[in-house]
Short mmCIF file of C-alpha atoms and ligand atoms in Angstrom, two decimals:
data_model
loop_
_atom_site.label_atom_id
_atom_site.label_comp_id
_atom_site.label_asym_id
_atom_site.label_seq_id
_atom_site.Cartn_x
_atom_site.Cartn_y
_atom_site.Cartn_z
CA MET A 1 -0.02 0.01 -0.02
CA LYS A 2 2.96 2.35 0.55
CA ARG A 3 4.29 2.06 -2.94
CA ASN A 4 3.93 4.93 -5.34
CA VAL A 5 1.91 4.88 -8.56
CA ARG A 6 4.98 4.50 -10.79
CA SER A 7 6.16 1.34 -9.03
CA LEU A 8 2.55 0.02 -8.96
CA LEU A 9 2.34 0.56 -12.70
CA GLU A 10 5.64 -1.21 -13.23
CA GLU A 11 4.41 -4.15 -11.27
CA LEU A 12 1.16 -4.29 -13.27
CA ARG A 13 3.23 -4.10 -16.48
CA GLN A 14 5.31 -7.09 -15.23
CA VAL A 15 2.15 -9.02 -14.35
CA GLU A 16 0.92 -8.41 -17.95
CA VAL A 17 4.20 -9.65 -19.41
CA GLU A 18 3.90 -12.79 -17.29
CA ARG A 19 0.32 -13.23 -18.38
CA GLN A 20 1.13 -12.95 -22.02
CA ALA A 21 3.99 -15.46 -21.68
CA LEU A 22 1.76 -17.95 -19.83
CA LEU A 23 -0.94 -17.65 -22.46
CA GLN A 24 1.50 -18.14 -25.28
CA GLU A 25 3.04 -21.07 -23.62
CA THR A 26 -0.44 -22.63 -23.14
CA ALA A 27 -1.36 -22.01 -26.67
CA ARG A 28 1.87 -23.71 -27.93
CA ALA A 29 1.37 -26.73 -25.64
CA THR A 30 -2.30 -27.24 -26.39
CA LYS A 31 -1.83 -27.01 -30.17
CA ASN A 32 0.70 -29.96 -30.16
CA PRO A 33 -1.40 -32.97 -31.29
CA LYS A 34 1.45 -35.43 -30.53
CA ARG A 35 1.39 -34.87 -26.77
CA GLU A 36 0.29 -37.83 -24.88
CA THR A 37 -0.64 -36.07 -21.68
CA PHE A 38 -2.46 -32.85 -21.02
CA ASP A 39 -2.21 -31.36 -17.62
CA PHE A 40 -5.31 -29.41 -16.33
CA SER A 41 -2.99 -26.66 -15.20
CA GLU A 42 -2.53 -25.77 -18.79
CA MET A 43 -6.07 -25.01 -19.50
CA ASP A 44 -6.85 -21.40 -20.53
CA SER A 45 -9.55 -21.04 -17.94
CA TYR A 46 -7.09 -22.20 -15.19
CA CYS A 47 -4.39 -19.85 -16.48
CA GLU A 48 -6.79 -17.00 -15.90
CA VAL A 49 -7.30 -18.14 -12.31
CA LYS A 50 -3.58 -18.28 -11.75
CA ILE A 51 -2.97 -14.91 -13.32
CA ALA A 52 -5.65 -13.30 -11.13
CA ARG A 53 -4.04 -14.87 -8.09
CA SER A 54 -0.59 -13.79 -9.05
CA THR A 55 -1.74 -10.20 -9.73
CA GLY A 56 -3.06 -10.09 -6.14
CA LYS A 57 0.13 -11.51 -4.80
CA SER A 58 2.49 -9.18 -6.65
CA LEU A 59 0.45 -6.19 -5.36
CA SER A 60 0.55 -7.73 -1.82
CA ILE A 61 -3.22 -7.89 -1.67
CA GLU A 62 -4.64 -10.92 0.11
CA SER A 63 -7.53 -12.64 -1.73
CA PRO A 64 -10.87 -12.10 0.00
CA PHE A 65 -12.28 -15.29 -1.47
CA PHE A 66 -12.58 -18.67 0.28
CA ARG A 67 -11.75 -17.14 3.60
CA LYS A 68 -11.26 -19.75 6.34
CA VAL A 69 -14.45 -19.79 8.39
CA GLU A 70 -13.90 -21.71 11.70
CA ASP A 71 -17.13 -21.23 13.62
CA VAL A 72 -20.49 -19.47 13.51
CA HIS A 73 -22.63 -17.92 16.16
CA GLY A 74 -25.68 -15.76 15.32
CA THR A 75 -24.57 -13.00 12.96
CA LYS A 76 -20.92 -13.64 13.70
CA VAL A 77 -18.36 -15.94 12.17
CA LYS A 78 -14.83 -16.78 13.31
CA ILE A 79 -12.29 -16.16 10.55
CA ASN A 80 -8.69 -16.85 11.24
CA GLY A 81 -9.20 -16.87 14.89
CA LEU A 82 -11.18 -13.58 14.96
CA TRP A 83 -14.97 -13.27 15.63
CA VAL A 84 -16.44 -10.81 13.16
CA GLU A 85 -19.86 -9.63 12.18
CA ASN A 86 -20.91 -11.53 9.00
CA PHE A 87 -22.43 -9.66 6.02
CA ALA A 88 -21.82 -12.57 3.67
CA SER A 89 -24.58 -14.91 4.58
CA TYR A 90 -28.00 -15.62 2.86
CA ASP A 91 -29.57 -16.53 6.22
CA TYR A 92 -31.85 -13.52 5.73
CA LEU A 93 -34.39 -14.50 8.43
CA GLY A 94 -31.84 -15.69 11.00
CA LEU A 95 -33.13 -19.23 11.07
CA ASN A 96 -29.98 -21.23 10.46
CA GLN A 97 -29.23 -21.99 14.00
CA SER A 98 -32.79 -22.03 15.31
CA ASP A 99 -33.35 -24.82 17.89
CA ALA A 100 -36.78 -25.64 16.36
CA ILE A 101 -35.34 -26.11 12.93
CA ALA A 102 -32.47 -28.22 14.28
CA ALA A 103 -35.04 -30.37 16.09
CA ALA A 104 -37.09 -30.85 12.89
CA VAL A 105 -34.01 -31.85 10.93
CA VAL A 106 -33.02 -34.47 13.67
CA SER A 107 -36.56 -35.91 13.50
CA GLY A 108 -36.42 -36.21 9.69
CA LEU A 109 -33.05 -37.84 10.04
CA GLU A 110 -34.20 -40.33 12.59
CA LYS A 111 -37.24 -41.33 10.51
CA TRP A 112 -35.81 -41.38 7.01
CA GLY A 113 -31.99 -41.57 7.33
CA VAL A 114 -29.50 -39.24 5.64
CA SER A 115 -30.22 -39.77 1.96
CA ALA A 116 -33.30 -40.22 -0.28
CA THR A 117 -31.27 -43.07 -1.72
CA ALA A 118 -32.86 -42.86 -5.34
CA SER A 119 -34.55 -40.55 -7.76
CA ARG A 120 -38.13 -40.05 -6.91
CA LEU A 121 -39.31 -41.63 -10.22
CA VAL A 122 -37.71 -44.83 -8.97
CA GLY A 123 -37.59 -44.61 -5.21
CA GLY A 124 -40.99 -42.96 -4.86
CA ASN A 125 -42.40 -39.69 -3.51
CA ARG A 126 -41.73 -39.62 0.14
CA THR A 127 -44.40 -37.98 2.17
CA TYR A 128 -42.00 -35.13 3.14
CA HIS A 129 -41.42 -34.28 -0.51
CA GLN A 130 -45.21 -33.91 -1.00
CA GLU A 131 -45.51 -31.87 2.24
CA LEU A 132 -42.85 -29.45 1.23
CA GLU A 133 -44.15 -29.04 -2.31
CA ARG A 134 -47.81 -28.43 -1.01
CA LEU A 135 -46.45 -25.84 1.47
CA ILE A 136 -44.57 -23.88 -1.20
CA ALA A 137 -47.57 -24.00 -3.63
CA ASP A 138 -49.97 -22.79 -0.98
CA PHE A 139 -47.49 -20.10 0.23
CA LEU A 140 -47.40 -18.69 -3.36
CA HIS A 141 -51.14 -19.36 -4.04
CA LEU A 142 -50.31 -21.54 -6.97
CA ASP A 143 -51.45 -25.04 -8.16
CA ASP A 144 -48.39 -27.02 -7.49
CA ALA A 145 -44.57 -27.00 -6.91
CA VAL A 146 -41.69 -29.32 -7.45
CA VAL A 147 -38.46 -29.30 -5.50
CA MET A 148 -35.01 -30.31 -6.79
CA VAL A 149 -31.74 -30.88 -4.97
CA SER A 150 -30.00 -27.71 -6.10
CA GLY A 151 -31.23 -24.16 -6.88
CA HIS A 152 -28.69 -23.94 -9.64
CA ALA A 153 -29.83 -27.20 -11.18
CA THR A 154 -33.47 -26.14 -10.89
CA ASN A 155 -32.89 -23.32 -13.33
CA VAL A 156 -30.74 -25.39 -15.66
CA ALA A 157 -33.31 -28.31 -15.73
CA THR A 158 -36.34 -26.12 -16.03
CA ILE A 159 -35.18 -23.94 -18.97
CA ASN A 160 -33.77 -27.06 -20.66
CA THR A 161 -37.20 -28.60 -20.46
CA LEU A 162 -39.29 -25.62 -21.56
CA VAL A 163 -37.42 -24.51 -24.75
CA ASP A 164 -35.39 -25.86 -27.67
CA GLN A 165 -34.09 -24.81 -31.11
CA GLU A 166 -37.46 -23.49 -32.28
CA ASP A 167 -37.86 -21.12 -29.37
CA LEU A 168 -36.39 -17.88 -28.19
CA VAL A 169 -35.34 -16.82 -24.67
CA LEU A 170 -35.08 -13.14 -23.69
CA VAL A 171 -32.95 -12.89 -20.53
CA ASP A 172 -32.03 -9.94 -18.43
CA SER A 173 -28.30 -9.08 -18.83
CA MET A 174 -27.90 -9.19 -15.01
CA ALA A 175 -29.53 -12.64 -14.63
CA HIS A 176 -27.78 -15.32 -12.64
CA ASN A 177 -25.31 -17.81 -14.20
CA SER A 178 -27.70 -20.73 -13.60
CA ILE A 179 -30.21 -19.14 -16.01
CA TYR A 180 -27.62 -18.68 -18.70
CA GLU A 181 -26.40 -22.29 -18.23
CA GLY A 182 -30.00 -23.46 -18.66
CA ILE A 183 -30.17 -21.59 -21.91
CA LYS A 184 -26.89 -23.01 -23.09
CA SER A 185 -27.92 -26.55 -22.33
CA ALA A 186 -31.31 -26.07 -24.22
CA HIS A 187 -29.47 -24.98 -27.45
CA THR A 188 -32.12 -22.32 -27.84
CA LYS A 189 -31.69 -18.89 -29.41
CA HIS A 190 -31.31 -16.31 -26.76
CA ILE A 191 -30.96 -12.53 -26.52
CA SER A 192 -29.64 -10.89 -23.43
CA PHE A 193 -31.63 -7.54 -22.94
CA PRO A 194 -30.42 -4.32 -21.13
CA HIS A 195 -31.06 -4.66 -17.42
CA ASN A 196 -34.74 -4.20 -16.44
CA ASP A 197 -35.60 -2.72 -19.87
CA PHE A 198 -39.17 -4.08 -20.57
CA ALA A 199 -39.58 -1.51 -23.38
CA TRP A 200 -36.54 -2.95 -25.25
CA VAL A 201 -38.11 -6.51 -24.84
CA ASP A 202 -41.34 -5.12 -26.27
CA ARG A 203 -39.60 -3.58 -29.25
CA LYS A 204 -37.55 -6.80 -29.90
CA LEU A 205 -40.63 -9.05 -29.75
CA SER A 206 -42.57 -6.74 -32.15
CA GLU A 207 -39.69 -7.47 -34.63
CA LEU A 208 -39.11 -11.14 -33.98
CA ARG A 209 -42.03 -12.82 -32.27
CA THR A 210 -43.44 -14.56 -35.34
CA SER A 211 -40.16 -16.34 -36.10
CA PHE A 212 -40.37 -18.53 -32.95
CA ARG A 213 -42.73 -21.06 -31.53
CA HIS A 214 -42.37 -20.19 -27.83
CA VAL A 215 -40.81 -17.17 -26.23
CA LEU A 216 -39.61 -17.26 -22.66
CA ILE A 217 -38.61 -13.98 -20.78
CA VAL A 218 -36.48 -14.56 -17.75
CA ILE A 219 -36.02 -11.99 -14.92
CA GLU A 220 -35.21 -11.98 -11.18
CA GLY A 221 -37.37 -10.84 -8.34
CA LEU A 222 -34.42 -9.21 -6.54
CA TYR A 223 -31.12 -9.01 -8.41
CA SER A 224 -28.46 -10.78 -6.58
CA MET A 225 -25.57 -8.45 -7.60
CA HIS A 226 -26.97 -4.97 -7.21
CA GLY A 227 -30.06 -5.48 -5.18
CA ASP A 228 -32.49 -3.81 -7.52
CA VAL A 229 -35.98 -5.11 -8.62
CA PRO A 230 -37.81 -5.25 -12.04
CA GLU A 231 -41.19 -3.62 -12.75
CA VAL A 232 -43.14 -6.92 -12.95
CA LYS A 233 -46.43 -5.41 -14.13
CA LYS A 234 -44.62 -3.98 -17.19
CA PHE A 235 -43.08 -7.30 -18.04
CA ILE A 236 -46.47 -8.98 -17.63
CA ASP A 237 -47.98 -6.46 -20.04
CA VAL A 238 -45.25 -7.21 -22.58
CA LYS A 239 -45.41 -10.99 -22.31
CA LYS A 240 -49.28 -10.88 -22.65
CA LYS A 241 -48.98 -8.65 -25.77
CA HIS A 242 -46.59 -10.99 -27.51
CA GLY A 243 -47.87 -14.36 -26.25
CA ALA A 244 -44.70 -15.09 -24.33
CA TRP A 245 -44.08 -16.86 -20.98
CA LEU A 246 -42.58 -15.09 -17.97
CA MET A 247 -40.20 -16.70 -15.52
CA ILE A 248 -39.11 -15.03 -12.30
CA ASP A 249 -36.18 -16.27 -10.36
CA GLU A 250 -37.08 -15.41 -6.73
CA ALA A 251 -33.94 -16.91 -5.18
CA HIS A 252 -33.27 -13.79 -3.18
CA SER A 253 -36.75 -12.35 -2.97
CA ILE A 254 -38.60 -15.22 -1.14
CA GLY A 255 -38.76 -14.25 2.62
CA VAL A 256 -37.28 -10.85 1.75
CA VAL A 257 -39.53 -8.92 -0.61
CA GLY A 258 -43.28 -8.40 -0.11
CA ASP A 259 -44.92 -7.62 3.27
CA THR A 260 -45.06 -11.28 4.12
CA GLY A 261 -41.96 -12.47 2.13
CA ARG A 262 -43.96 -13.84 -0.85
CA GLY A 263 -41.67 -12.18 -3.32
CA ILE A 264 -41.74 -9.50 -5.98
CA CYS A 265 -45.39 -10.34 -7.00
CA GLU A 266 -46.62 -9.53 -3.45
CA GLU A 267 -44.46 -6.41 -3.36
CA GLN A 268 -45.91 -5.04 -6.58
CA ALA A 269 -49.52 -6.31 -6.06
CA VAL A 270 -49.45 -8.81 -8.87
CA GLU A 271 -51.11 -12.27 -8.66
CA HIS A 272 -48.50 -15.02 -8.73
CA SER A 273 -50.60 -16.89 -11.22
CA GLU A 274 -50.01 -14.07 -13.80
CA VAL A 275 -46.48 -15.37 -14.11
CA GLU A 276 -46.01 -18.75 -15.86
CA VAL A 277 -42.93 -19.86 -13.96
CA ILE A 278 -41.87 -18.97 -10.32
CA MET A 279 -38.42 -20.28 -9.40
CA GLY A 280 -36.95 -20.15 -5.87
CA THR A 281 -34.15 -21.66 -3.88
CA LEU A 282 -34.29 -23.24 -0.44
CA SER A 283 -30.73 -22.20 0.33
CA LYS A 284 -31.44 -18.58 1.30
CA SER A 285 -34.31 -17.51 3.52
CA LEU A 286 -35.38 -21.14 3.87
CA CYS A 287 -32.07 -22.23 5.31
CA SER A 288 -31.66 -25.50 3.49
CA CYS A 289 -30.31 -26.66 0.15
CA GLY A 290 -32.21 -27.10 -3.13
CA GLY A 291 -34.54 -25.30 -5.45
CA PHE A 292 -38.20 -25.23 -6.53
CA ILE A 293 -40.54 -24.37 -9.35
CA ALA A 294 -44.01 -23.30 -8.60
CA GLY A 295 -46.86 -22.75 -11.09
CA SER A 296 -49.68 -24.39 -12.91
CA ALA A 297 -50.45 -28.09 -12.43
CA ALA A 298 -49.49 -28.81 -16.01
CA LEU A 299 -46.02 -26.99 -15.70
CA VAL A 300 -45.20 -28.96 -12.55
CA ASP A 301 -46.34 -32.29 -13.92
CA LEU A 302 -44.30 -31.74 -17.09
CA LEU A 303 -41.16 -31.03 -14.99
CA ARG A 304 -41.67 -34.08 -12.84
CA TYR A 305 -41.65 -36.34 -15.87
CA ARG A 306 -39.18 -34.47 -18.13
CA ALA A 307 -36.73 -32.08 -16.26
CA PRO A 308 -33.36 -33.88 -16.41
CA GLY A 309 -32.07 -32.48 -13.09
CA PHE A 310 -35.23 -33.94 -11.40
CA VAL A 311 -35.78 -37.19 -13.28
CA TYR A 312 -32.18 -38.24 -13.38
CA SER A 313 -31.12 -36.94 -9.99
CA VAL A 314 -31.64 -38.18 -6.41
CA GLY A 315 -34.75 -37.02 -4.52
CA MET A 316 -34.30 -34.35 -1.85
CA SER A 317 -32.95 -35.77 1.44
CA ALA A 318 -35.10 -35.73 4.61
CA PRO A 319 -32.76 -33.41 6.55
CA ASP A 320 -32.81 -30.73 3.76
CA ALA A 321 -36.61 -31.07 3.29
CA TYR A 322 -37.33 -30.95 7.01
CA ALA A 323 -35.19 -27.83 7.32
CA ALA A 324 -37.08 -26.16 4.48
CA ILE A 325 -40.56 -27.21 5.85
CA ALA A 326 -39.60 -25.90 9.29
CA SER A 327 -38.18 -22.69 7.87
CA LEU A 328 -41.21 -22.01 5.69
CA THR A 329 -43.65 -22.77 8.59
CA THR A 330 -41.68 -20.38 10.79
CA LEU A 331 -41.67 -17.67 8.00
CA VAL A 332 -45.48 -17.92 7.88
CA ALA A 333 -45.96 -18.10 11.62
CA GLU A 334 -43.56 -15.23 12.44
CA PRO A 335 -44.08 -12.53 9.73
CA GLU A 336 -42.37 -10.13 12.13
CA ARG A 337 -39.03 -11.59 10.94
CA VAL A 338 -39.80 -10.41 7.44
CA SER A 339 -40.84 -7.01 8.70
CA ARG A 340 -37.71 -6.72 10.82
CA LEU A 341 -35.49 -7.72 7.86
CA ARG A 342 -37.23 -5.10 5.62
CA GLN A 343 -36.74 -2.46 8.32
CA ARG A 344 -33.09 -3.31 8.91
CA SER A 345 -32.29 -3.46 5.24
CA ALA A 346 -33.93 -0.01 4.58
CA TYR A 347 -32.17 1.37 7.63
CA PHE A 348 -28.77 0.08 6.19
CA ARG A 349 -29.43 1.81 2.88
CA ASP A 350 -30.60 5.10 4.51
CA ARG A 351 -27.51 5.27 6.83
CA ALA A 352 -25.19 4.42 3.89
CA VAL A 353 -26.63 7.21 1.71
CA ASP A 354 -26.45 9.65 4.73
CA ALA A 355 -22.74 8.70 5.04
CA GLY A 356 -22.14 9.66 1.38
CA LEU A 357 -21.85 6.07 0.13
CA ASP A 358 -23.11 5.10 -3.28
CA CYS A 359 -25.78 2.35 -3.02
CA GLY A 360 -26.34 2.24 -6.82
CA ASP A 361 -29.86 1.30 -7.88
CA SER A 362 -30.40 -1.00 -4.84
CA ALA A 363 -33.95 -0.88 -3.62
CA GLY A 364 -33.29 -1.17 0.11
CA PHE A 365 -33.79 -4.94 0.43
CA ALA A 366 -31.42 -7.47 1.95
CA VAL A 367 -29.02 -7.47 -1.04
CA ALA A 368 -27.25 -4.20 -0.23
CA PRO A 369 -24.32 -3.20 -2.50
CA VAL A 370 -22.04 -0.21 -1.93
CA MET A 371 -20.48 0.84 -5.14
CA ILE A 372 -16.68 1.14 -5.16
CA GLY A 373 -16.02 1.52 -8.88
CA ASP A 374 -12.66 -0.32 -8.99
CA SER A 375 -11.83 -3.93 -8.37
CA ILE A 376 -8.51 -3.50 -6.60
CA LYS A 377 -9.94 -0.83 -4.35
CA ALA A 378 -12.96 -3.11 -3.57
CA VAL A 379 -10.58 -5.94 -2.59
CA VAL A 380 -8.45 -3.72 -0.42
CA VAL A 381 -11.45 -2.20 1.35
CA SER A 382 -12.95 -5.61 1.92
CA ASN A 383 -9.74 -6.65 3.60
CA ARG A 384 -9.71 -3.52 5.74
CA MET A 385 -13.23 -4.23 6.82
CA LEU A 386 -12.25 -7.76 7.90
CA GLU A 387 -9.40 -6.30 10.05
CA ALA A 388 -11.96 -3.94 11.59
CA GLY A 389 -14.36 -6.84 12.39
CA PHE A 390 -16.70 -7.08 9.44
CA ASN A 391 -16.91 -9.89 6.79
CA VAL A 392 -18.16 -8.34 3.53
CA LEU A 393 -17.05 -9.60 0.16
CA PRO A 394 -16.28 -7.61 -2.97
CA ILE A 395 -17.84 -8.17 -6.41
CA ILE A 396 -15.17 -7.51 -8.95
CA SER A 397 -14.14 -7.87 -12.57
CA PRO A 398 -14.57 -10.20 -14.45
CA GLY A 399 -17.81 -10.94 -12.53
CA VAL A 400 -18.92 -7.41 -13.26
CA PRO A 401 -17.29 -4.64 -15.33
CA ASN A 402 -14.55 -2.85 -13.26
CA ARG A 403 -16.62 0.32 -12.95
CA LEU A 404 -19.41 -1.73 -11.25
CA ALA A 405 -17.14 -3.28 -8.65
CA CYS A 406 -18.72 -3.02 -5.24
CA LEU A 407 -18.90 -4.45 -1.74
CA ARG A 408 -22.07 -6.52 -1.39
CA PHE A 409 -23.66 -6.65 2.03
CA PHE A 410 -26.32 -9.26 2.89
CA ILE A 411 -28.45 -7.80 5.67
CA THR A 412 -30.34 -10.21 7.90
CA SER A 413 -33.21 -9.74 10.33
CA GLU A 414 -30.69 -10.30 13.15
CA HIS A 415 -28.26 -7.55 12.38
CA THR A 416 -28.83 -4.91 15.10
CA ILE A 417 -29.30 -1.22 14.48
CA GLU A 418 -25.97 -0.61 16.47
CA VAL A 419 -24.02 -3.07 14.25
CA ILE A 420 -25.46 -1.45 11.15
CA ASP A 421 -24.50 2.03 12.30
CA THR A 422 -21.02 0.86 13.11
CA VAL A 423 -20.43 -1.03 9.90
CA VAL A 424 -21.54 1.95 7.76
CA LYS A 425 -19.18 4.37 9.73
CA THR A 426 -16.37 1.86 9.36
CA LEU A 427 -16.86 1.47 5.73
CA ALA A 428 -17.05 5.18 5.02
CA ARG A 429 -13.75 5.60 7.03
CA ALA A 430 -12.09 2.68 5.11
CA ILE A 431 -12.96 4.23 1.71
CA ASP A 432 -11.80 7.64 2.91
CA ASP A 433 -8.52 6.12 4.11
CA TYR A 434 -8.03 4.38 0.71
CA GLU A 435 -8.64 7.55 -1.17
CA LEU A 436 -6.35 9.54 1.05
CA LEU A 437 -3.61 7.16 0.44
CA ASP A 438 -4.25 7.17 -3.28
CA ALA A 439 -4.17 10.93 -3.40
CA LYS A 440 -0.78 10.86 -1.47
CA ARG A 441 0.57 8.34 -3.92
CA ILE A 442 -0.36 10.53 -6.86
CA GLU A 443 1.10 13.59 -5.17
CA SER A 444 4.44 11.75 -4.48
CA THR A 445 4.54 10.57 -8.19
CA GLN A 446 4.08 14.13 -9.39
CA LEU A 447 6.82 15.45 -7.14
CA GLN A 448 9.28 12.89 -8.53
C1 LIG B 1 -30.64 -15.54 -8.65
C2 LIG B 1 -30.05 -16.88 -8.20
N1 LIG B 1 -30.58 -18.02 -8.80
C3 LIG B 1 -30.24 -19.27 -8.55
C4 LIG B 1 -29.26 -19.52 -7.69
C5 LIG B 1 -28.76 -20.88 -7.29
O1 LIG B 1 -29.21 -21.24 -6.06
P1 LIG B 1 -28.44 -22.28 -5.06
O2 LIG B 1 -27.29 -21.57 -4.51
O3 LIG B 1 -29.45 -22.61 -4.10
O4 LIG B 1 -28.07 -23.50 -5.94
C6 LIG B 1 -28.59 -18.44 -7.02
C7 LIG B 1 -27.50 -18.62 -6.02
O5 LIG B 1 -27.03 -17.78 -5.37
C8 LIG B 1 -29.02 -17.08 -7.33
O6 LIG B 1 -28.46 -15.98 -6.81
#
């Protein structure tokens, strides 16, 4: 941190030279058809990982990723022997260590064992599968729901089942990787549209709609990177006008958005049944592992018989299903958790704005980014925050363009007002310190 800008530039130049050499070496090696062995360390994608790592090392910046977490207690985690407030957890409603949920999981384990032991097609629908699916469908006022063992795989399997080469998917440019992987696996034509721009989708469909059999529009209920939300009514108007389907990924919005946590449809006073496909995960507010699709009886029946990640994958285990059932039951029985989460999240955003921090377009829900605008700065500030007692991770290039680098806070219903006040103050100071040091570096370079 004490080096001046000239030496920093020299180091970056050196990193670039090494990067080019490594890429050339890999290209030479992989083009040789006579080689008998090929080491994974020569793969382009792995070279990129190594380069990113060595860039951090040569700038003496510790990687904030894969931090060693040794223990957890409430909103705190122990990292490298130090207890810190955790802002990197999806446990939005603070249920992860609840005694009632742990007891439910133990009872499921004792009755059914650890594994579902087979796919449901073969091994049968266990009663807890049906109970969980009915709970989810009722919660969202929809006909039916199906659960799968991973949220990511739920998106892949569902999109793969619904569309193929004759169809078109219009997908928000900020949508999650699992949605894009689903599109890739379906070999369907797709167009990524400017973030939240329903008017763009409308224009595009006016041009293209008749060339395709089915059109699927995919958006998220609460965007996981920048914490903003779509205008669902507008997307519904567009999909109705063009005879398209709408799919909403509610991974981060269930339990978080809407007065009683029923997601973006509740928030914006839209009937869930106006949306063809509602997707959600069990790994966030519902404190388990897995994903679900809720919708019409026909949609769910189709997925049960055709979705590859369901048909050809093991059924959900009892401990996971019991955790999700207990969490959803608690969510419904204790709506004050959702209210508290909404209040704490809005409080974080208000305090951050008061402190002069840039919260981007975030809507004041639990996904709460603070824009930093530069990847190296975001990593350095994240490391400073850890030293100061707060675990918050940066989102950096290539995950987002460098100018959109940010620190992403996940607020939970259990973060206290005092902790939020302190973390905001600490962050504002860490950013100021970084900028002060940067200004000094520039000054010292100009003097040389
Ligand atoms: C928007 C979105 N969809 C799907 C997923 C995948 O869910 P899971 O982590 O439960 O597999 C995530 C994961 O964070 C997500 O953010």
